[in-house]
Short mmCIF file of C-alpha atoms and ligand atoms in Angstrom, two decimals:
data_model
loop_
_atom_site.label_atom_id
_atom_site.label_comp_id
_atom_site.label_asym_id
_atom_site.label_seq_id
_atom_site.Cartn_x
_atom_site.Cartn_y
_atom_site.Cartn_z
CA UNK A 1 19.12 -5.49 -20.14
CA UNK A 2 19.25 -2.61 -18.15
CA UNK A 3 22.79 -1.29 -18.29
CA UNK A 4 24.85 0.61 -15.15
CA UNK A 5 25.11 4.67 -14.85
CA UNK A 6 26.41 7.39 -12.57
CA UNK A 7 23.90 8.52 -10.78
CA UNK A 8 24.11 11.50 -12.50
CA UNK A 9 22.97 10.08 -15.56
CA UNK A 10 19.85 8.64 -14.20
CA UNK A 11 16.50 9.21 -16.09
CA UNK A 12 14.34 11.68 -13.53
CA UNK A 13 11.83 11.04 -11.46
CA UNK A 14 13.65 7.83 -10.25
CA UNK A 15 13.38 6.21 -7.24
CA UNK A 16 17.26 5.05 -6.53
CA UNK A 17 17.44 2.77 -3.46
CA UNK A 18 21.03 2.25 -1.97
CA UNK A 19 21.83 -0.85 -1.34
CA UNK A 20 24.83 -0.35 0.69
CA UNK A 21 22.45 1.99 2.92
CA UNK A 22 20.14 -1.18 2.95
CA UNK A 23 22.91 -3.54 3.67
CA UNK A 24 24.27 -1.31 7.00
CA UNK A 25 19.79 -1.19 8.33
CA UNK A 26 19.38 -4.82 7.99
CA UNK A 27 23.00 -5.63 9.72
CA UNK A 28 21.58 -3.93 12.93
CA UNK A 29 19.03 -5.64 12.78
CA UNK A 30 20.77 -9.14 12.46
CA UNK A 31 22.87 -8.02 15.66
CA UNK A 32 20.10 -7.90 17.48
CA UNK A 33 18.61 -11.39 16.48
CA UNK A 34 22.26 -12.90 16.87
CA UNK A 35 22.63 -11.09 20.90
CA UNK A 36 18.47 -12.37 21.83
CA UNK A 37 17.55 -14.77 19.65
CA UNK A 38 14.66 -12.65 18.61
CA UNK A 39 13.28 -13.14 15.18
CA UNK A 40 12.80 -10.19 12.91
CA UNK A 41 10.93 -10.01 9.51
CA UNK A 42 10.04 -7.24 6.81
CA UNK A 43 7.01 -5.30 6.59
CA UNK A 44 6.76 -5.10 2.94
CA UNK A 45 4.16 -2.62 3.68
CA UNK A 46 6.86 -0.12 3.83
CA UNK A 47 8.83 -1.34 1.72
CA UNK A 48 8.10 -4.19 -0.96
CA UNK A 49 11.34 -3.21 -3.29
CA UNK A 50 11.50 -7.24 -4.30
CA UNK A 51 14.71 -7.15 -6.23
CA UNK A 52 16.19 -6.04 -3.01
CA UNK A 53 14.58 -8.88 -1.25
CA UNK A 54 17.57 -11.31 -1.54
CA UNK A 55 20.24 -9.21 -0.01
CA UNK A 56 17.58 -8.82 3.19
CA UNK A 57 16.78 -12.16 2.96
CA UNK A 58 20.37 -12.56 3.93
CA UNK A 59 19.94 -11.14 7.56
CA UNK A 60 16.43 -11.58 8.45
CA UNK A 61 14.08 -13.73 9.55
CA UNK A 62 11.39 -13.70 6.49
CA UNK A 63 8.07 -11.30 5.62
CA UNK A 64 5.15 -9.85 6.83
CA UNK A 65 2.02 -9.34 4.37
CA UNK A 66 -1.08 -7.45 5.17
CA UNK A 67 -2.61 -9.08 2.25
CA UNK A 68 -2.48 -11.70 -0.24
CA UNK A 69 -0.45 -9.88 -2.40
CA UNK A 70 2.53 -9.19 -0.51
CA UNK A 71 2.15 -12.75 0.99
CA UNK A 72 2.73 -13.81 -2.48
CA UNK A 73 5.45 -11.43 -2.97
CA UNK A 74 7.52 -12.63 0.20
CA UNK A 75 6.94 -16.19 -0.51
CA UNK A 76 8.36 -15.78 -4.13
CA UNK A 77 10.87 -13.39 -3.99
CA UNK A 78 12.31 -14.06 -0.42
CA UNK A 79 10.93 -17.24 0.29
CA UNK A 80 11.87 -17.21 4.30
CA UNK A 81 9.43 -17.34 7.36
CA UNK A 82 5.99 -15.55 5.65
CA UNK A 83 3.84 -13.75 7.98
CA UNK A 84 0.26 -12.49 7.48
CA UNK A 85 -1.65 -9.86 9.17
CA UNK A 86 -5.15 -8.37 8.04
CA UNK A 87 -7.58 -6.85 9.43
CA UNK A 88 -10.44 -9.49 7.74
CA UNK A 89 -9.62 -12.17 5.48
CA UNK A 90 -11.53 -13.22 2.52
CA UNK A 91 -13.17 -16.47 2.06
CA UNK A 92 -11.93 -16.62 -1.61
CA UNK A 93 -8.00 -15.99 -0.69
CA UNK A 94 -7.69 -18.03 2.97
CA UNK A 95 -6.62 -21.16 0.94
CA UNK A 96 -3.69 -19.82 -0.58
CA UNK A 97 -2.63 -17.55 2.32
CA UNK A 98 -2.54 -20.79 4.04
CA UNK A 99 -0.81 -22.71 1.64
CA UNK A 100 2.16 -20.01 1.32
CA UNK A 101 2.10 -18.35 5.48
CA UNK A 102 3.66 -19.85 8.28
CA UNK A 103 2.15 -17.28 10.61
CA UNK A 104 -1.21 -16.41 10.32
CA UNK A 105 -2.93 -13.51 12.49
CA UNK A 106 -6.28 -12.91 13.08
CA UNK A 107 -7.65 -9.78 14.37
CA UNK A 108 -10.78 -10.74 16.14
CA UNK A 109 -12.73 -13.88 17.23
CA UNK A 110 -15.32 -13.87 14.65
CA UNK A 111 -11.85 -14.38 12.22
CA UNK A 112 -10.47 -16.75 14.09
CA UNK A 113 -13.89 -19.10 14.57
CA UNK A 114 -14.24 -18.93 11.09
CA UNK A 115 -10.36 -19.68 9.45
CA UNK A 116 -8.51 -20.84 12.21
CA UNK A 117 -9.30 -25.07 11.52
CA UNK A 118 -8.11 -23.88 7.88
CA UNK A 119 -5.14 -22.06 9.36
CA UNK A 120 -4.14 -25.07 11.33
CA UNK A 121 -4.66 -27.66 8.61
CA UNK A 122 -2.24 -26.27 6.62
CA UNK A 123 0.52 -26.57 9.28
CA UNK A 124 0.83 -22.78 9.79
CA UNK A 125 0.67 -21.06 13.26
CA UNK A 126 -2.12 -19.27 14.98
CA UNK A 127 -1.71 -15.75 16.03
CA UNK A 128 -4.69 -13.02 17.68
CA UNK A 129 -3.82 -9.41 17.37
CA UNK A 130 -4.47 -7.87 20.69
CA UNK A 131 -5.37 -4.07 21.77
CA UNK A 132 -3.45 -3.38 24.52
CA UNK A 133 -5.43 -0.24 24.70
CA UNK A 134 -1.78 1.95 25.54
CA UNK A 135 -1.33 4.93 23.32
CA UNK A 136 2.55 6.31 23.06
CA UNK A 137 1.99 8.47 20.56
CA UNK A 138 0.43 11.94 20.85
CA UNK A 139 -1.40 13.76 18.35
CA UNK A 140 -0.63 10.98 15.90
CA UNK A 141 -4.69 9.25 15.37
CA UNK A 142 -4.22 7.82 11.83
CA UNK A 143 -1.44 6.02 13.12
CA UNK A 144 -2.40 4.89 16.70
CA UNK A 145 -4.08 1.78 16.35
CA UNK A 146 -4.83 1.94 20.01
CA UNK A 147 -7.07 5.09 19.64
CA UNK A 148 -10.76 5.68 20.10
CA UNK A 149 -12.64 3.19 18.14
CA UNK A 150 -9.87 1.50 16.30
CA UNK A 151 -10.64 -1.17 14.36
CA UNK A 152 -7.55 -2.91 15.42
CA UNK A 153 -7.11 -5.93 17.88
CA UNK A 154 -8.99 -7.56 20.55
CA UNK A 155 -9.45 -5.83 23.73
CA UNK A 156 -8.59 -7.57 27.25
CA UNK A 157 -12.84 -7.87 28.26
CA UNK A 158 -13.42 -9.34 24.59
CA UNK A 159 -11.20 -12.08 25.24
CA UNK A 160 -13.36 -15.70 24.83
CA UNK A 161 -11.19 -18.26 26.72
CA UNK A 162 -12.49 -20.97 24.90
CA UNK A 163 -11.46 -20.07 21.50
CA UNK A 164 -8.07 -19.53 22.49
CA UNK A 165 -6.99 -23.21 21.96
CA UNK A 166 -4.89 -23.47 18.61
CA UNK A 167 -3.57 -19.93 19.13
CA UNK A 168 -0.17 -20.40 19.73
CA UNK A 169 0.84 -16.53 19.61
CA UNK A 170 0.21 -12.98 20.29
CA UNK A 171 0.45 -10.08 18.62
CA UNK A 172 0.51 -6.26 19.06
CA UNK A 173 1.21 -3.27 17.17
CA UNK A 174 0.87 0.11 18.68
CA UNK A 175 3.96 2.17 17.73
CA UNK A 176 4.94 4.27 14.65
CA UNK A 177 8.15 5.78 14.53
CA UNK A 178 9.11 5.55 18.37
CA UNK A 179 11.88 4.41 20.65
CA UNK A 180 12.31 1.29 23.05
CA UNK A 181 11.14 3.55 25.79
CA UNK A 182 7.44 3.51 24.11
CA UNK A 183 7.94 -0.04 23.52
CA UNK A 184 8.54 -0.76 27.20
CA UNK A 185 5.40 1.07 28.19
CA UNK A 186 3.40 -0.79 26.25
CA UNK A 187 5.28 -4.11 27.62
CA UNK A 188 3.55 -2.89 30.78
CA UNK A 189 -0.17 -2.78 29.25
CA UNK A 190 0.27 -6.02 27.48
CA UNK A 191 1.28 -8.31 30.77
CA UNK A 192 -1.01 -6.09 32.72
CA UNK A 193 -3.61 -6.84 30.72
CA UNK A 194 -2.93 -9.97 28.69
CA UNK A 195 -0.42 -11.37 31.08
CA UNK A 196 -2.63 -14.72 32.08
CA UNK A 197 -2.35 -15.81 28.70
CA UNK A 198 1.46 -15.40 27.68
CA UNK A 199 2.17 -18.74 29.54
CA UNK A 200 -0.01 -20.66 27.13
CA UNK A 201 1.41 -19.23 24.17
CA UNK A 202 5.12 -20.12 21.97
CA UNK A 203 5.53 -16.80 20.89
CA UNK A 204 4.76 -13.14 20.96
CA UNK A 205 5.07 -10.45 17.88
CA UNK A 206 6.01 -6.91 18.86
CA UNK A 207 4.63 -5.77 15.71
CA UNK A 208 6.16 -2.85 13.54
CA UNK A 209 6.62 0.86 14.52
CA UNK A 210 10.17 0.64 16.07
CA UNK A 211 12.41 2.65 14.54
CA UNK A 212 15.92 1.08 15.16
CA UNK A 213 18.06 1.89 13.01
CA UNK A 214 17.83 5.69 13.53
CA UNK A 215 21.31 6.94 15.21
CA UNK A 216 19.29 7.73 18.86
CA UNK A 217 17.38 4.98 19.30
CA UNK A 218 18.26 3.03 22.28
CA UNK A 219 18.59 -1.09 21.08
CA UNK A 220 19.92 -1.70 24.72
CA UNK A 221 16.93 -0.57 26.11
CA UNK A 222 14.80 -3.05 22.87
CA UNK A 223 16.48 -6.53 23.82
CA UNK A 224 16.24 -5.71 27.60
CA UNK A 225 12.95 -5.85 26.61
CA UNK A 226 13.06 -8.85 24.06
CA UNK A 227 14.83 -10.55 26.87
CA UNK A 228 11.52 -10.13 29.43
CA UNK A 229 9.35 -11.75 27.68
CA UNK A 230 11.67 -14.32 26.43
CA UNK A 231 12.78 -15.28 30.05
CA UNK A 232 9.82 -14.09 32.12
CA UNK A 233 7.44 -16.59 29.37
CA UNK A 234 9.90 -18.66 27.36
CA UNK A 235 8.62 -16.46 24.61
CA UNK A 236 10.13 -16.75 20.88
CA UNK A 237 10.35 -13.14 20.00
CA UNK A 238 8.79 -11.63 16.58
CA UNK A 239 9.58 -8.15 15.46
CA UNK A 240 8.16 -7.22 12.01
CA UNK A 241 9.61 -3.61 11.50
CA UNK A 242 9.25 -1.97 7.98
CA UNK A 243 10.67 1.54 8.00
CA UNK A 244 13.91 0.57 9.98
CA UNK A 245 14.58 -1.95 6.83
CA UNK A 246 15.20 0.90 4.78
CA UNK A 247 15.31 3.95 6.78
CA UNK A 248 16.92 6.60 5.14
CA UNK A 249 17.99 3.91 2.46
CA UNK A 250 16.86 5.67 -0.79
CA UNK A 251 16.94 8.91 -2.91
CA UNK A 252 14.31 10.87 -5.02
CA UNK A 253 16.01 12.14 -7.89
CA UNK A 254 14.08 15.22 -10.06
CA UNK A 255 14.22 17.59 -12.33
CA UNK A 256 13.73 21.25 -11.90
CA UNK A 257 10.77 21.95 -15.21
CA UNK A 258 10.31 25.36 -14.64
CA UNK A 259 10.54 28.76 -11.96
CA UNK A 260 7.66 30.52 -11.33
CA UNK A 261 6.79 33.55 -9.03
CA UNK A 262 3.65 34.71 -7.18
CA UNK A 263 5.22 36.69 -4.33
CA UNK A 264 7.30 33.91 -3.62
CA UNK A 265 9.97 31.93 -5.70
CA UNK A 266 8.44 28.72 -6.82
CA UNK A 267 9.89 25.65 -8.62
CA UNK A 268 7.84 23.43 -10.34
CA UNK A 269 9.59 20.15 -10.42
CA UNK A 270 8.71 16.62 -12.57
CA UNK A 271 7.68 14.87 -9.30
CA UNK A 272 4.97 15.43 -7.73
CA UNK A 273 3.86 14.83 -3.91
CA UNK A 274 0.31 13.37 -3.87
CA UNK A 275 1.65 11.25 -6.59
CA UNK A 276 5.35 10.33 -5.66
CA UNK A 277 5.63 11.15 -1.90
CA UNK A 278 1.84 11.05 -0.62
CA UNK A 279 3.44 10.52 2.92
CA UNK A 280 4.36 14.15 2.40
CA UNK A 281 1.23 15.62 2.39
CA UNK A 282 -0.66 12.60 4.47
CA UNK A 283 1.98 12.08 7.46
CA UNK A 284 2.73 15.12 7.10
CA UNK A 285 6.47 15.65 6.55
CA UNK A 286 8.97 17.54 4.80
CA UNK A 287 11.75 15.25 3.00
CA UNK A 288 15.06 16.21 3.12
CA UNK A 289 16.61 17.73 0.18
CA UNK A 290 20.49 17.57 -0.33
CA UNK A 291 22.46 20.79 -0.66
CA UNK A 292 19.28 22.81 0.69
CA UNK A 293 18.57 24.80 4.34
CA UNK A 294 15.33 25.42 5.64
CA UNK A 295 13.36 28.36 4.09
CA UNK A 296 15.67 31.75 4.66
CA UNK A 297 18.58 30.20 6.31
CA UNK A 298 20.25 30.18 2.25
CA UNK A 299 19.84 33.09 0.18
CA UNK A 300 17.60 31.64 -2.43
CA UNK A 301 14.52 29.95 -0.89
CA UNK A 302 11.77 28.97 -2.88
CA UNK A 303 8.27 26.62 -2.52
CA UNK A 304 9.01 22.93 -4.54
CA UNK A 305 5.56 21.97 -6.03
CA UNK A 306 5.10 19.17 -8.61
CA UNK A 307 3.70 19.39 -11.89
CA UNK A 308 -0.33 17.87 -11.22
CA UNK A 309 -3.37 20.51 -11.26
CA UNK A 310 -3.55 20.13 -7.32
CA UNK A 311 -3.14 23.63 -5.51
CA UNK A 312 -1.67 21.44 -2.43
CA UNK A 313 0.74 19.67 -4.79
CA UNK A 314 3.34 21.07 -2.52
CA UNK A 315 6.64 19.59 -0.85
CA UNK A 316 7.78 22.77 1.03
CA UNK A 317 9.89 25.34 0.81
CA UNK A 318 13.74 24.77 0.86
CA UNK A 319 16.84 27.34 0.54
CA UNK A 320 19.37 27.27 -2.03
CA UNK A 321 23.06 29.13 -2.22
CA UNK A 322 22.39 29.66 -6.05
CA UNK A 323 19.52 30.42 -7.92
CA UNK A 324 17.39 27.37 -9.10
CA UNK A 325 17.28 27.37 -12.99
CA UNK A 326 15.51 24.63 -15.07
CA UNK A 327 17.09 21.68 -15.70
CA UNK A 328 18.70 21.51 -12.22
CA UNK A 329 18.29 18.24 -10.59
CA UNK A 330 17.62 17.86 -6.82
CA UNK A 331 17.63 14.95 -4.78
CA UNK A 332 14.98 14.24 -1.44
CA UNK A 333 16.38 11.81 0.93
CA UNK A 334 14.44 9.03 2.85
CA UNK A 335 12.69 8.17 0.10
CA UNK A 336 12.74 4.49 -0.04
CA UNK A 337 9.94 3.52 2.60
CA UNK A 338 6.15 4.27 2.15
CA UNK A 339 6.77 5.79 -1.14
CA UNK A 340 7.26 3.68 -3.69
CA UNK A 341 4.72 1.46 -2.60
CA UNK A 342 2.31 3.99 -2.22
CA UNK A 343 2.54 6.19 -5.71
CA UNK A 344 -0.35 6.78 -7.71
CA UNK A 345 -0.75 7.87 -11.50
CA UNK A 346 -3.52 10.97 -10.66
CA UNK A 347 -3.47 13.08 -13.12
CA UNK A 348 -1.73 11.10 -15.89
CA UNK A 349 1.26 11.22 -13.78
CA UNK A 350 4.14 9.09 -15.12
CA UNK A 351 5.20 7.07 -12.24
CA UNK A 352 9.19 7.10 -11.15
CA UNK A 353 11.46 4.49 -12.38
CA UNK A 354 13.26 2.80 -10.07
CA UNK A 355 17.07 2.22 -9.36
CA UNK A 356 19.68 0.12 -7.35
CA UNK A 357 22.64 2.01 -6.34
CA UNK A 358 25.40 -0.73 -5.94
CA UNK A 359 27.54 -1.35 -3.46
CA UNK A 360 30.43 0.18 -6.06
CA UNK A 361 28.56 2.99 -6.72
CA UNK A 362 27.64 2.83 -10.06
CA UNK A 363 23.40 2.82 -10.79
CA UNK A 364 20.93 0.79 -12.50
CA UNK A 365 17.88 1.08 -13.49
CA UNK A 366 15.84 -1.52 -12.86
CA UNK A 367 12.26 -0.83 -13.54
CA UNK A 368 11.00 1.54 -15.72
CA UNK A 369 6.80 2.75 -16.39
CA UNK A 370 5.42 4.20 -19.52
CA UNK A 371 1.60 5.77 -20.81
CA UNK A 372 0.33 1.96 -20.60
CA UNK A 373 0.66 1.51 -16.69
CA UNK A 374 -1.24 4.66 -16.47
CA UNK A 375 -3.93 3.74 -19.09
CA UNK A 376 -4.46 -0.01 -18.17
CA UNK A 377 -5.20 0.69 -14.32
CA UNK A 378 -7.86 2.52 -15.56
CA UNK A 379 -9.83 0.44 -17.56
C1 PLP B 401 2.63 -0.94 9.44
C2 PLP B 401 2.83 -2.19 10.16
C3 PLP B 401 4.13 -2.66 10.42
C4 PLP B 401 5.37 -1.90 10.02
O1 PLP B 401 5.42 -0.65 10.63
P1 PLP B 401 6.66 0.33 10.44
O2 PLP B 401 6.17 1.60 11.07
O3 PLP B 401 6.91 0.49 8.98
O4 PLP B 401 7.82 -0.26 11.15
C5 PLP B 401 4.24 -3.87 11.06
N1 PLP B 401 3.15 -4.57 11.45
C6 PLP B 401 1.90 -4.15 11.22
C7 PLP B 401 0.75 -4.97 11.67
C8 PLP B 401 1.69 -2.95 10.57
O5 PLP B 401 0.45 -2.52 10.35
#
């Protein structure tokens, strides 16, 4: 099959997520679940890598899905707790989410009249996704699900009493990116709010959006507040985090195609942001790219774009110590979460393979694409 490498030698673009990296996320995690008791499962939203799935399997609690898809992915490839969030379900795919969650959540009433008796049938738990109506997060809409007209959650005056019986948990999920400080906030808003109905429930899911394994976030400061609701309620605790899995966990590797000028020094390289890193341009952010400074600070700085016909195909501009020639490879950091899962093939864009980095070191490939997963999407 697909034999091991340096990572030098590795076919570019490719996606090369570490698993040692991995291994040190998903141990903090586990801490925390050993010192509360708090359960914690992937968001394969961010990150649905599935060979990788076993090793996490190995300290976590299980999945979360927002779909059918990833439901199936969790339930065959980790095969732990299986979670399921969406927004609406569809009357042809209820049955098998079902038959393969544990945890179903619905996100309004209407959802919950209609699939709940299904839900419940099947053995698997009940769950509403509430709207605590607390933003933490400022100048940050696309990913506040508590702003202006959200589409997310029910609200504290659209609670119907009577349909609560079956629902054995809650669920929120406000945050994106932020610190226990944040979370405790919106603590506040949810028992302020939604406190007359904790006592009734078994459980409560703190949703996604924490970002724990980054070196200042404050986990103290997170099971202080795992510990409230456990105590305060008798609570099981649910936290369903995606980008802390892999945080900082994977490379972009790339090749440098060609230098260009138009009163700046541009590199065109074979990856390409609205295709590879969308987050780039969407979020937005700039990656980090080993060996580089910010524009000026080295002597050589020049604008990285990628090879589509997009003007905005553009991952920012990055300093060098030595001139850029082609055929230089450069690797972005942070590139295993919400990029993978989100390439496209626009522009007849060959997508990135994808690598494991071992714990030894050594790479292998383990996926690879060619012309026919760009041509069969298509028609
Ligand atoms: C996106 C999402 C998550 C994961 O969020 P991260 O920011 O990746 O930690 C968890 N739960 C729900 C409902 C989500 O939409």
């Amino acid at each position: 099959m697909f034999v091991k490498m340096r990572f030098e030698e590795l076919p570019t673009p490719c996606y090369v997520v570490d698993e040692a990296l991995v291994e040190k996320n998903v141990k903090i995690l586990n801490g925390i679940m050993k010192r509360t008791g708090a359960k914690i499962v992937l968001a394969q939203k961010a990150f649905s890598m599935s060979t990788m799935y076993p090793l996490i399997g190995k300290y976590l609690t299980g999945t979360t899905a927002s779909g059918l898809y990833e439901a199936r992915l969790g339930h065959e490839e980790m095969g732990k707790e299986n979670h399921i969030f969406a927004p609406a379900y569809r009357e042809d795919e209820i049955d098998e989410i079902v038959s393969i969650c544990d945890h179903i959540i619905f996100n309004s009433f209407s959802q919950l009249e209609k699939f709940k008796q299904r839900a419940l049938d099947a053995g698997s738990k009940v769950g509403l996704r509430i709207n605590p109506e607390c933003s933490t997060q400022v100048g940050h809409e696309i990913y506040d699900p508590c702003s202006p007209g959200s589409r997310f959650g029910v609200k504290q005056e659209d609670v119907r009493q009577e349909l609560l019986d079956g629902v054995s948990g809650l669920h929120f999920h406000t945050l994106c990116q932020q610190n226990s400080d944040d979370l405790e906030t919106t603590l506040d808003a949810v028992e302020e709010k939604f406190g007359q109905w904790l006592p009734q429930m078994e459980w409560i899911n703190f949703g996604g959006g924490h970002h724990i394994t980054r070196d200042d976030y404050d986990i103290p400061r997170l099971e202080a507040c795992i510990k409230r609701m456990q105590d305060k309620y008798g609570l099981e605790v649910y936290l369903e985090p995606g980008e802390a899995i892999a945080l900082n966990a994977g490379y972009l590797v790339t090749t440098v195609l060609d230098l260009h000028k138009n009163g700046i020094d541009i590199a065109i390289l074979d990856t390409s942001a609205t295709c590879h890193m969308p987050d780039v341009l969407e979020m937005p952010y700039r990656p980090p790219l080993f060996g580089s400074g910010e524009p000026g600070e080295k002597p050589f700085t020049y604008r990285l774009g990628g090879p589509t016909c997009l003007t905005g195909d553009v991952i920012g501009d990055y300093s060098f110590d030595q001139p850029l020639k082609s055929g230089d490879r450069l690797v972005f950091g942070d590139m295993a979460i919400y990029s993978m899962v989100k390439t496209n093939t626009f522009n007849g864009m060959p997508l990135p393979a994808i690598a494991t980095k071992h714990q030894d070191g050594d790479c292998q490939v383990v996926r690879q694409f060619g012309y026919q997963d760009f041509k069969t999407r298509l028609a």
